[in-house]
Amino acid sequence: MAETEHDRLKDQKERWERETLAPALEARPERKESFETVSGRPIDGLYGPWDLPGFDYERDLGFPGEYPFTRGVHSTMYRGRLWTIRQFMGFGDPDESNKRLKYLIEKGAPGLNVAYDMPTIHGLNSDHPLCHGEVGRDGVPCDSLEDMERLFAGIPLDRVSTSLVIAHPPIPSMYFALARRQGADWKKLQGTFQNDTFCRDVAANVRVIPRKAELKLCTDVVEFCTRNTPRWYPLSIVGYQIREKGCTAAQELAFTICEGLDFVRSFLERGLDIDEFGPRLSFMWNAHNDFFEEIAKYRAGRRLWARIMKERFGARDPRSMMVRFHTQTAGCSLTAQQPLNNIVRATVQALAAVLGGTQSLHTDAFDEALALPTEESLKIAVRTQQIIAEESGVANTVDPMAGSYFVEKLTNDMEEEAVEYIRKVDEMGGMLEAVENGFIQREVARAAWRYQKEVESGRQVIVGVNRYVEETEPCIDILKISQEMEDAQKERIARLKERRDDKKMRQALDRLQEAAERDENLFEPTMDAVEAYATLEEVWDVYRDRWGTFKESSVLVESA
């Protein structure tokens, strides 16, 4: 827009404020003294061209499927293919989870998304004393290749797209070993390993071995997949859990990008070319309550990552510059009070993800603030996406939010704030150092505390919690995991150890130990070990012997 036209419109806005807005406010003031997003970003009452000085369509927006990908990574977006319905799933034992996977496929959710329980994530078998009462409670246990076989029984791995929400080689190696046993061609396998060494670290304090060693194992997975599984995404760079911890939208964007920078540097140091692995990186974002802020976050993320990959790392392949991302609606926004309200929350959040250009989507079930979802609540979550896709009309055109003065200003502001955080983290030496010194944790804690104060004061309304409260709550049937299921899982480990070829298994673990001592890529030695039915804990014990266990060094307490 020409400067003279820009100035003229600013003058017209000032006239409108004097002649039209001021009398209206005098007659009826606005319902709040100030308006802001969930993240605390101030929101003006009106946006227009004056909020976008120097805005350049080709530089800042471009066309869908072209750099800088602000408007989406595909030229046709959902006119060509809808996003993948990929519901997060895992509970009980591998047999029960197998039934749930097949149920999801039957209900029209072909993208499989498997969560593993806390013992598995910590590299412990279900029969470890520390795991009592935790087996299968928040994911599926996977103690050995036998469990992976049970989990995917009757599901041809070369005909589905699977996301495994786990890091490091043991579980990924079990999946590829199972695919080989099914006769599947690794080059045809499609899916994602989360494989993010930072997300659970920052958000849930989940670490097994020192952070640098975990980053090495993450790099092992990426190197192996880059060489052997060209259609597989070996890393999902995850902001979701950090947002669940309480950070703002801009912090989620910035810290996830910072994770990506550390990963890229690690892969380059391993000798991989940026355009070898770049096209196979993916992201996972949260979809929180503030509709427009979330849309702006996704759009800013695409543009920012594209510029970083091109300008900082010299990527040449446009696919290396694309942000392909999965979205999950905000679990932290779900309420145990009036749980049916969560259906509406998930719908609004899912709609923001779709209008923001997501490639796959999980919608939380309404009962997830109380327990793992039942089949009925899960079906409603799937139907929510299907209604958005088939009935709402939002998938009929590409990036319908583009050109909104409000959305474009939010997108610019989001990118600007993220860039400042990235600069600070760069000065510290990268994400690993920023986590080690506690900077990331402190920033997240501050944001979470600010939001909680807003809720407790009533400035941030949570329907059914601090406003529109009801005296009595409906009784909701929830999914319960029995102790008998855990006991049976422990029995299966004992039987496996009795019948496996112990000599063959020990030899495989010895070879893994030797490879670890030589700092080799451990993916294939790990696969050899799990194919000999070494258990998850036995493999992780090799890693622990090599690098030791994690000891926290971050300082979170601020000086007075």
Coordinates of C-alpha atoms in Angstrom, one line a residue:
M1 CA 0.0 0.0 0.0
A2 CA 1.4 3.4 -1.0
E3 CA 2.5 5.5 2.0
T4 CA 0.1 8.3 1.1
E5 CA -2.8 5.9 1.1
H6 CA -1.6 4.4 4.4
D7 CA -1.5 7.9 6.0
R8 CA -4.9 8.7 4.7
L9 CA -6.5 5.6 6.2
K10 CA -4.8 6.4 9.5
D11 CA -6.3 9.8 9.4
Q12 CA -9.7 8.3 8.7
K13 CA -9.3 5.9 11.6
E14 CA -8.6 8.8 13.9
R15 CA -11.7 10.6 12.6
W16 CA -13.8 7.4 13.2
E17 CA -12.5 7.2 16.8
R18 CA -13.6 10.8 17.4
E19 CA -16.9 10.9 15.6
T20 CA -18.3 7.4 15.8
L21 CA -16.5 5.3 18.5
A22 CA -16.2 7.9 21.3
P23 CA -20.0 8.7 21.4
A24 CA -20.7 5.0 21.3
L25 CA -18.4 4.3 24.3
E26 CA -19.9 7.2 26.2
A27 CA -23.4 5.7 25.7
R28 CA -22.3 2.2 26.5
P29 CA -18.7 1.4 27.6
E30 CA -17.1 -1.9 26.5
R31 CA -17.7 -4.9 28.8
K32 CA -14.0 -5.1 29.8
E33 CA -11.4 -2.4 30.6
S34 CA -8.9 -4.3 28.3
F35 CA -9.0 -7.3 26.0
E36 CA -6.2 -9.8 25.5
T37 CA -5.5 -13.3 24.2
V38 CA -5.2 -16.4 26.4
S39 CA -1.4 -15.7 26.3
G40 CA -1.9 -12.2 27.6
R41 CA -1.4 -10.4 24.3
P42 CA -3.3 -7.1 24.2
I43 CA -6.0 -7.0 21.5
D44 CA -7.3 -3.7 19.9
G45 CA -10.9 -3.1 19.1
L46 CA -10.2 -2.6 15.4
Y47 CA -7.5 -3.7 12.9
G48 CA -6.9 -2.3 9.5
P49 CA -4.2 -1.6 6.9
W50 CA -2.5 0.8 9.3
D51 CA -1.5 -2.2 11.4
L52 CA 0.5 -3.7 8.5
P53 CA 3.0 -1.0 7.4
G54 CA 5.3 -2.4 4.8
F55 CA 3.3 -5.5 4.3
D56 CA 4.4 -7.3 1.2
Y57 CA 2.1 -10.1 -0.2
E58 CA 4.8 -12.0 -2.0
R59 CA 7.4 -11.7 0.8
D60 CA 5.1 -12.2 3.8
L61 CA 2.3 -14.4 2.4
G62 CA 3.1 -15.8 -1.0
F63 CA 1.0 -18.6 -2.5
P64 CA 0.0 -21.9 -1.0
G65 CA 2.7 -24.6 -1.6
E66 CA 5.4 -22.0 -2.2
Y67 CA 8.0 -20.3 0.0
P68 CA 7.5 -18.9 2.7
F69 CA 4.5 -21.3 3.0
T70 CA 2.5 -18.9 5.3
R71 CA -0.6 -20.0 3.4
G72 CA 0.1 -23.7 3.7
V73 CA 2.5 -26.4 2.4
H74 CA 0.2 -27.7 -0.3
S75 CA -1.2 -25.7 -3.2
T76 CA -4.7 -27.3 -2.9
M77 CA -4.6 -28.0 0.9
Y78 CA -7.9 -29.7 1.9
R79 CA -9.5 -29.3 -1.6
G80 CA -7.0 -32.0 -2.6
R81 CA -6.8 -34.1 0.5
L82 CA -8.3 -33.7 4.0
W83 CA -6.1 -33.8 7.1
T84 CA -5.5 -37.2 8.6
I85 CA -7.7 -38.0 11.7
R86 CA -5.0 -39.3 14.0
Q87 CA -6.4 -40.0 17.5
F88 CA -3.9 -40.5 20.3
M89 CA -4.4 -44.0 21.9
G90 CA -2.9 -46.4 24.3
F91 CA -4.0 -48.1 27.5
G92 CA -4.3 -51.3 29.5
D93 CA -2.2 -53.9 27.6
P94 CA -1.3 -54.5 24.0
D95 CA -4.3 -56.7 23.3
E96 CA -6.8 -54.0 24.6
S97 CA -5.0 -51.3 22.7
N98 CA -5.1 -53.5 19.5
K99 CA -8.9 -53.6 19.8
R100 CA -9.0 -49.8 20.2
L101 CA -6.8 -49.3 17.1
K102 CA -9.1 -51.5 15.1
Y103 CA -12.1 -49.6 16.5
L104 CA -10.6 -46.3 15.4
I105 CA -9.9 -47.6 11.9
E106 CA -13.5 -48.9 11.7
K107 CA -14.9 -45.4 12.8
G108 CA -12.9 -43.6 10.0
A109 CA -9.7 -42.6 11.8
P110 CA -7.0 -44.3 9.6
G111 CA -4.0 -42.5 11.1
L112 CA -2.8 -44.5 14.1
N113 CA -1.3 -42.6 17.0
V114 CA 0.1 -44.8 19.8
A115 CA 1.0 -43.6 23.3
Y116 CA 3.2 -45.6 25.6
D117 CA 2.8 -45.8 29.4
M118 CA 5.2 -44.1 31.8
P119 CA 7.2 -47.3 32.6
T120 CA 7.9 -47.7 28.9
I121 CA 8.9 -44.1 28.5
H122 CA 11.3 -44.4 31.4
G123 CA 12.9 -47.5 29.9
L124 CA 11.5 -49.9 32.6
N125 CA 9.7 -53.2 32.3
S126 CA 6.2 -53.6 33.7
D127 CA 7.5 -55.9 36.4
H128 CA 10.0 -53.3 37.8
P129 CA 9.1 -52.5 41.5
L130 CA 8.9 -48.8 40.6
C131 CA 6.2 -49.5 38.1
H132 CA 3.5 -50.9 40.3
G133 CA 0.2 -49.2 39.7
E134 CA 1.5 -47.4 36.6
V135 CA 1.3 -50.1 34.0
G136 CA -1.1 -49.3 31.2
R137 CA -2.6 -46.3 33.1
D138 CA -1.7 -43.6 30.6
G139 CA -0.5 -45.5 27.6
V140 CA 0.2 -49.0 26.4
P141 CA 3.1 -51.0 27.9
C142 CA 5.6 -52.4 25.5
D143 CA 8.2 -54.6 27.3
S144 CA 9.4 -56.5 24.2
L145 CA 9.0 -57.2 20.5
E146 CA 6.3 -59.7 21.6
D147 CA 4.2 -56.8 22.9
M148 CA 4.7 -54.9 19.6
E149 CA 3.4 -58.0 17.8
R150 CA 0.3 -58.1 20.0
L151 CA -0.3 -54.4 19.6
F152 CA -0.4 -54.5 15.8
A153 CA -1.8 -58.0 15.4
G154 CA -4.0 -58.1 12.2
I155 CA -2.9 -54.6 11.1
P156 CA -0.6 -54.6 8.0
L157 CA 2.0 -51.9 8.7
D158 CA 2.5 -51.1 5.1
R159 CA -1.1 -50.1 4.7
V160 CA -1.4 -47.7 7.6
S161 CA 0.2 -44.5 8.7
T162 CA 1.5 -44.8 12.3
S163 CA 2.7 -42.3 14.8
L164 CA 4.6 -43.6 17.8
V165 CA 4.8 -41.2 20.7
I166 CA 8.2 -42.3 22.0
A167 CA 11.8 -41.3 21.7
H168 CA 15.0 -43.2 21.1
P169 CA 15.8 -46.5 19.3
P170 CA 14.1 -49.4 21.3
I171 CA 10.5 -48.9 20.4
P172 CA 11.2 -47.7 16.8
S173 CA 13.4 -50.7 16.3
M174 CA 10.6 -53.0 17.5
Y175 CA 8.2 -51.4 15.0
F176 CA 10.6 -51.9 12.0
A177 CA 11.5 -55.4 13.2
L178 CA 7.7 -56.2 13.2
A179 CA 7.3 -54.7 9.7
R180 CA 10.1 -56.9 8.4
R181 CA 8.4 -60.0 10.0
Q182 CA 5.2 -59.0 8.3
G183 CA 7.1 -58.9 4.9
A184 CA 6.6 -55.1 4.6
D185 CA 9.0 -53.1 2.5
W186 CA 10.6 -50.5 4.8
K187 CA 10.7 -48.1 1.9
K188 CA 6.8 -48.1 1.8
L189 CA 6.3 -47.5 5.5
Q190 CA 4.6 -44.3 6.5
G191 CA 4.4 -42.6 9.8
T192 CA 6.3 -40.7 12.5
F193 CA 8.4 -41.2 15.5
Q194 CA 8.1 -38.4 18.0
N195 CA 11.7 -38.9 19.0
D196 CA 11.9 -35.5 20.7
T197 CA 14.5 -35.4 23.5
F198 CA 13.3 -32.0 24.8
C199 CA 9.5 -32.0 25.0
R200 CA 8.9 -34.5 27.9
D201 CA 12.1 -33.2 29.5
V202 CA 10.8 -29.6 29.8
A203 CA 7.1 -30.5 30.3
A204 CA 7.1 -33.6 32.4
N205 CA 10.6 -34.0 33.8
V206 CA 11.0 -37.3 32.0
R207 CA 14.6 -38.2 31.4
V208 CA 16.5 -41.5 31.5
I209 CA 20.1 -40.7 30.6
P210 CA 22.0 -37.4 30.3
R211 CA 20.5 -35.0 27.8
K212 CA 23.5 -35.0 25.4
A213 CA 23.3 -38.8 25.3
E214 CA 19.6 -38.7 24.5
L215 CA 20.2 -36.2 21.7
K216 CA 22.8 -38.7 20.3
L217 CA 20.2 -41.5 20.4
C218 CA 17.6 -39.2 18.7
T219 CA 20.2 -38.6 15.9
D220 CA 20.8 -42.3 15.6
V221 CA 17.1 -42.8 14.7
V222 CA 17.1 -39.9 12.2
E223 CA 20.3 -41.2 10.5
F224 CA 19.0 -44.7 10.2
C225 CA 15.6 -43.6 8.8
T226 CA 17.1 -41.1 6.4
R227 CA 19.2 -44.0 4.9
N228 CA 16.5 -46.7 5.0
T229 CA 12.9 -45.5 5.3
P230 CA 12.5 -42.6 2.8
R231 CA 8.7 -42.1 3.5
W232 CA 9.0 -42.2 7.3
Y233 CA 9.2 -39.0 9.4
P234 CA 11.9 -39.9 12.0
L235 CA 11.4 -36.8 14.2
S236 CA 8.4 -34.9 15.3
I237 CA 9.6 -31.6 16.9
V238 CA 7.0 -31.1 19.7
G239 CA 5.7 -28.0 21.3
Y240 CA 2.5 -29.6 22.5
Q241 CA 3.7 -30.8 25.9
I242 CA 5.5 -27.5 26.6
R243 CA 2.2 -25.7 26.0
E244 CA 0.5 -28.1 28.3
K245 CA 2.9 -27.1 31.0
G246 CA 1.6 -23.5 30.8
C247 CA 3.7 -21.5 28.3
T248 CA 2.2 -18.9 25.9
A249 CA 1.5 -19.5 22.2
A250 CA 4.6 -17.5 21.2
Q251 CA 6.8 -19.4 23.7
E252 CA 5.4 -22.7 22.3
L253 CA 6.4 -21.5 18.8
A254 CA 9.8 -20.2 19.8
F255 CA 10.9 -23.1 22.0
T256 CA 9.8 -25.6 19.5
I257 CA 11.8 -23.9 16.8
C258 CA 14.8 -23.7 19.1
E259 CA 14.5 -27.5 19.6
G260 CA 14.5 -27.9 15.8
L261 CA 17.7 -25.8 15.6
D262 CA 19.5 -28.1 18.0
F263 CA 18.3 -31.2 16.2
V264 CA 19.3 -29.8 12.8
R265 CA 22.8 -29.0 14.1
S266 CA 23.2 -32.5 15.5
F267 CA 22.1 -34.1 12.3
L268 CA 24.5 -31.9 10.3
E269 CA 27.4 -32.8 12.6
R270 CA 26.6 -36.5 12.0
G271 CA 27.3 -35.8 8.3
L272 CA 23.8 -35.7 7.0
D273 CA 22.9 -33.2 4.3
I274 CA 20.2 -30.6 5.1
D275 CA 18.1 -31.7 2.1
E276 CA 18.5 -35.4 3.0
F277 CA 16.7 -35.1 6.3
G278 CA 14.9 -31.8 6.0
P279 CA 11.9 -33.0 4.1
R280 CA 11.3 -35.7 6.7
L281 CA 11.0 -33.4 9.8
S282 CA 7.6 -32.7 11.2
F283 CA 6.2 -30.7 14.1
M284 CA 3.4 -31.1 16.7
W285 CA 1.6 -28.1 18.0
N286 CA -1.1 -27.5 20.6
A287 CA -4.5 -26.1 19.8
H288 CA -5.5 -24.0 22.7
N289 CA -8.7 -21.9 23.4
D290 CA -7.8 -18.6 21.7
F291 CA -9.1 -19.2 18.2
F292 CA -7.3 -16.5 16.3
E293 CA -4.1 -16.6 18.3
E294 CA -3.7 -20.3 17.5
I295 CA -4.3 -19.8 13.8
A296 CA -1.7 -17.0 13.8
K297 CA 0.8 -19.3 15.6
Y298 CA 0.6 -22.0 12.9
R299 CA 1.0 -19.5 10.1
A300 CA 3.9 -17.7 11.8
G301 CA 5.6 -21.1 12.5
R302 CA 5.5 -22.1 8.8
R303 CA 7.0 -18.8 7.7
L304 CA 9.7 -18.6 10.4
W305 CA 10.9 -22.2 9.9
A306 CA 11.0 -21.7 6.1
R307 CA 13.2 -18.7 6.5
I308 CA 15.5 -20.3 9.0
M309 CA 16.0 -23.5 6.9
K310 CA 16.7 -21.4 3.8
E311 CA 18.8 -18.5 5.2
R312 CA 20.5 -20.1 8.2
F313 CA 21.1 -23.7 7.0
G314 CA 21.1 -23.2 3.2
A315 CA 18.4 -25.6 2.4
R316 CA 17.8 -25.8 -1.3
D317 CA 14.9 -28.3 -1.6
P318 CA 11.6 -26.4 -0.8
R319 CA 10.4 -29.5 1.0
S320 CA 13.1 -29.0 3.6
M321 CA 11.6 -25.6 4.3
M322 CA 8.0 -26.8 4.9
V323 CA 6.4 -27.2 8.3
R324 CA 4.2 -30.3 8.2
F325 CA 2.5 -30.6 11.5
H326 CA 0.2 -32.6 13.7
T327 CA -2.1 -30.9 16.1
Q328 CA -3.7 -32.1 19.3
T329 CA -6.4 -30.1 21.1
A330 CA -5.4 -28.7 24.5
G331 CA -5.7 -31.4 27.2
C332 CA -4.9 -28.7 29.8
S333 CA -8.1 -26.8 28.8
L334 CA -10.3 -29.8 29.6
T335 CA -12.3 -29.6 32.8
A336 CA -13.6 -32.3 35.1
Q337 CA -16.5 -30.0 35.9
Q338 CA -19.4 -30.1 33.4
P339 CA -17.3 -32.4 31.2
L340 CA -19.6 -32.3 28.2
N341 CA -18.5 -28.7 27.7
N342 CA -15.2 -30.2 26.6
I343 CA -16.9 -31.3 23.3
V344 CA -17.3 -27.6 22.5
R345 CA -13.8 -26.7 23.5
A346 CA -12.3 -29.4 21.4
T347 CA -14.5 -28.3 18.4
V348 CA -13.3 -24.7 18.6
Q349 CA -9.7 -25.8 19.0
A350 CA -9.9 -28.3 16.1
L351 CA -11.4 -25.7 13.9
A352 CA -8.5 -23.3 14.6
A353 CA -6.0 -26.1 13.7
V354 CA -7.8 -26.8 10.4
L355 CA -8.0 -23.1 9.5
G356 CA -4.3 -22.9 10.5
G357 CA -3.4 -25.6 8.0
T358 CA -2.7 -28.8 10.0
Q359 CA -1.8 -32.0 8.3
S360 CA -3.2 -34.3 11.0
L361 CA -5.3 -33.8 14.0
H362 CA -6.3 -35.4 17.4
T363 CA -9.4 -34.1 19.1
D364 CA -9.5 -34.8 22.9
A365 CA -12.4 -36.8 24.2
F366 CA -14.7 -35.0 26.6
D367 CA -13.9 -37.3 29.5
E368 CA -10.1 -37.1 29.4
A369 CA -10.0 -34.8 32.4
L370 CA -11.4 -37.7 34.3
A371 CA -9.7 -40.8 32.8
L372 CA -8.7 -42.3 29.5
P373 CA -11.5 -42.0 26.9
T374 CA -14.2 -44.6 26.5
E375 CA -15.2 -45.9 23.1
E376 CA -18.3 -43.7 23.1
S377 CA -16.4 -40.5 23.9
L378 CA -13.7 -41.4 21.4
K379 CA -16.3 -41.8 18.7
I380 CA -17.6 -38.3 19.4
A381 CA -14.1 -37.0 19.1
V382 CA -13.7 -38.6 15.7
R383 CA -17.1 -37.4 14.6
T384 CA -16.2 -33.9 15.6
Q385 CA -13.4 -33.9 13.0
Q386 CA -15.7 -35.5 10.4
I387 CA -18.4 -32.8 10.8
I388 CA -15.8 -30.1 10.5
A389 CA -14.5 -31.7 7.3
E390 CA -17.7 -32.6 5.7
E391 CA -20.3 -30.1 6.9
S392 CA -18.7 -26.8 7.9
G393 CA -17.4 -25.7 4.5
V394 CA -14.0 -24.6 6.0
A395 CA -12.1 -27.1 3.9
N396 CA -13.4 -25.7 0.6
T397 CA -10.8 -23.0 0.0
V398 CA -7.1 -22.6 0.8
D399 CA -6.2 -20.5 3.8
P400 CA -9.5 -18.6 4.2
M401 CA -8.0 -16.5 7.1
A402 CA -5.4 -14.8 4.8
G403 CA -5.9 -11.1 4.4
S404 CA -7.6 -10.6 7.7
Y405 CA -6.0 -7.5 9.2
F406 CA -6.3 -9.0 12.6
V407 CA -4.9 -12.4 11.7
E408 CA -2.0 -11.0 9.7
K409 CA -1.1 -8.6 12.5
L410 CA -1.3 -11.4 15.0
T411 CA 0.9 -13.6 12.7
N412 CA 3.5 -10.8 12.4
D413 CA 3.5 -10.2 16.2
M414 CA 3.8 -13.9 16.9
E415 CA 6.8 -14.2 14.7
E416 CA 8.4 -11.1 16.1
E417 CA 8.1 -12.4 19.7
A418 CA 9.3 -15.8 18.7
V419 CA 12.4 -14.4 16.9
E420 CA 13.3 -12.5 20.1
Y421 CA 13.2 -15.7 22.2
I422 CA 15.2 -17.6 19.5
R423 CA 17.8 -14.8 19.7
K424 CA 18.1 -15.2 23.5
V425 CA 18.4 -19.0 23.2
D426 CA 21.0 -18.7 20.5
E427 CA 23.1 -16.4 22.7
M428 CA 23.0 -19.1 25.4
G429 CA 24.4 -21.7 23.0
G430 CA 21.1 -23.4 21.9
M431 CA 18.2 -25.2 23.4
L432 CA 20.2 -27.8 25.2
E433 CA 22.0 -25.1 27.2
A434 CA 18.9 -23.1 27.7
V435 CA 17.2 -26.2 29.3
E436 CA 20.3 -27.1 31.3
N437 CA 20.5 -23.6 32.8
G438 CA 16.8 -23.5 33.6
F439 CA 15.9 -20.6 31.3
I440 CA 13.1 -22.5 29.4
Q441 CA 11.6 -23.9 32.6
R442 CA 11.5 -20.5 34.3
E443 CA 9.9 -18.8 31.3
V444 CA 7.2 -21.5 31.1
A445 CA 6.6 -21.3 34.9
R446 CA 6.2 -17.6 34.8
A447 CA 3.6 -17.9 32.0
A448 CA 1.7 -20.7 33.8
W449 CA 1.6 -18.6 37.0
R450 CA 0.3 -15.6 35.2
Y451 CA -2.5 -17.6 33.6
Q452 CA -3.4 -19.3 36.9
K453 CA -3.7 -15.9 38.6
E454 CA -6.0 -14.8 35.8
V455 CA -8.2 -17.8 36.3
E456 CA -8.3 -17.5 40.1
S457 CA -9.1 -13.8 39.9
G458 CA -11.9 -14.5 37.4
R459 CA -10.4 -12.3 34.7
Q460 CA -9.9 -15.5 32.6
V461 CA -13.3 -17.2 32.5
I462 CA -13.5 -21.0 32.5
V463 CA -17.1 -22.0 32.0
G464 CA -18.3 -24.3 34.7
V465 CA -15.2 -23.7 36.9
N466 CA -15.1 -20.0 37.9
R467 CA -18.4 -18.9 36.2
Y468 CA -21.7 -20.6 35.4
V469 CA -20.9 -23.2 38.1
E470 CA -23.5 -25.9 38.9
E471 CA -24.1 -27.4 42.3
T472 CA -24.4 -30.9 41.0
E473 CA -22.5 -32.7 38.3
P474 CA -23.7 -35.5 36.0
C475 CA -22.3 -39.0 36.6
I476 CA -19.9 -39.9 33.7
D477 CA -18.9 -43.5 33.0
I478 CA -15.1 -43.7 32.7
L479 CA -12.6 -46.2 31.5
K480 CA -10.9 -48.1 34.4
I481 CA -7.7 -50.1 34.1
S482 CA -7.8 -53.2 36.3
Q483 CA -4.9 -54.4 38.4
E484 CA -5.4 -57.9 36.8
M485 CA -4.3 -56.4 33.5
E486 CA -1.1 -55.3 35.0
D487 CA -0.5 -58.6 36.7
A488 CA -1.1 -60.4 33.4
Q489 CA 1.5 -58.2 31.7
K490 CA 4.1 -59.1 34.4
E491 CA 3.3 -62.8 33.9
R492 CA 4.0 -62.4 30.1
I493 CA 7.4 -61.0 30.8
A494 CA 8.3 -63.9 33.0
R495 CA 7.1 -66.5 30.4
L496 CA 9.0 -64.7 27.6
K497 CA 12.3 -64.8 29.6
E498 CA 11.7 -68.6 30.2
R499 CA 11.3 -69.5 26.5
R500 CA 13.6 -67.2 24.6
D501 CA 17.1 -68.2 23.5
D502 CA 19.0 -66.6 26.3
K503 CA 22.4 -67.2 24.8
K504 CA 21.4 -65.5 21.5
M505 CA 19.9 -62.6 23.5
R506 CA 23.0 -62.1 25.6
Q507 CA 25.2 -62.1 22.5
A508 CA 23.0 -59.4 20.9
L509 CA 23.2 -57.3 24.1
D510 CA 27.0 -57.7 24.2
R511 CA 27.2 -56.4 20.6
L512 CA 25.0 -53.5 21.5
Q513 CA 27.3 -52.7 24.4
E514 CA 30.3 -52.8 22.2
A515 CA 28.7 -50.5 19.6
A516 CA 27.8 -48.1 22.4
E517 CA 31.3 -48.0 23.7
R518 CA 32.5 -47.1 20.2
D519 CA 29.8 -44.4 19.9
E520 CA 28.4 -46.0 16.8
N521 CA 24.8 -45.6 15.6
L522 CA 22.8 -47.9 17.9
F523 CA 19.7 -48.4 15.9
E524 CA 20.6 -51.6 14.1
P525 CA 22.4 -53.2 17.1
T526 CA 19.3 -52.3 19.2
M527 CA 17.1 -53.9 16.5
D528 CA 19.2 -57.1 16.7
A529 CA 18.7 -57.2 20.5
V530 CA 15.0 -56.7 20.4
E531 CA 14.6 -59.4 17.7
A532 CA 16.4 -61.7 20.1
Y533 CA 13.7 -60.8 22.6
A534 CA 15.8 -58.6 24.8
T535 CA 13.3 -56.6 26.9
L536 CA 13.0 -52.9 26.8
E537 CA 14.6 -52.5 30.2
E538 CA 17.5 -54.8 29.3
V539 CA 18.3 -52.6 26.2
W540 CA 18.0 -49.4 28.3
D541 CA 20.3 -50.9 30.9
V542 CA 23.0 -51.0 28.2
Y543 CA 22.4 -47.3 27.5
R544 CA 22.5 -46.6 31.2
D545 CA 25.7 -48.5 31.7
R546 CA 27.3 -46.5 28.8
W547 CA 26.2 -43.0 29.8
G548 CA 24.8 -43.2 33.3
T549 CA 21.5 -42.0 34.5
F550 CA 20.2 -38.4 34.3
K551 CA 21.0 -36.0 37.1
E552 CA 19.2 -32.6 37.1
S553 CA 21.5 -29.6 36.9
S554 CA 18.9 -26.9 36.1
V555 CA 18.4 -24.1 38.6
L556 CA 14.7 -23.1 38.7
V557 CA 14.5 -20.9 41.8
E558 CA 14.8 -17.2 41.1
S559 CA 16.7 -14.8 43.3
A560 CA 14.6 -12.5 45.4

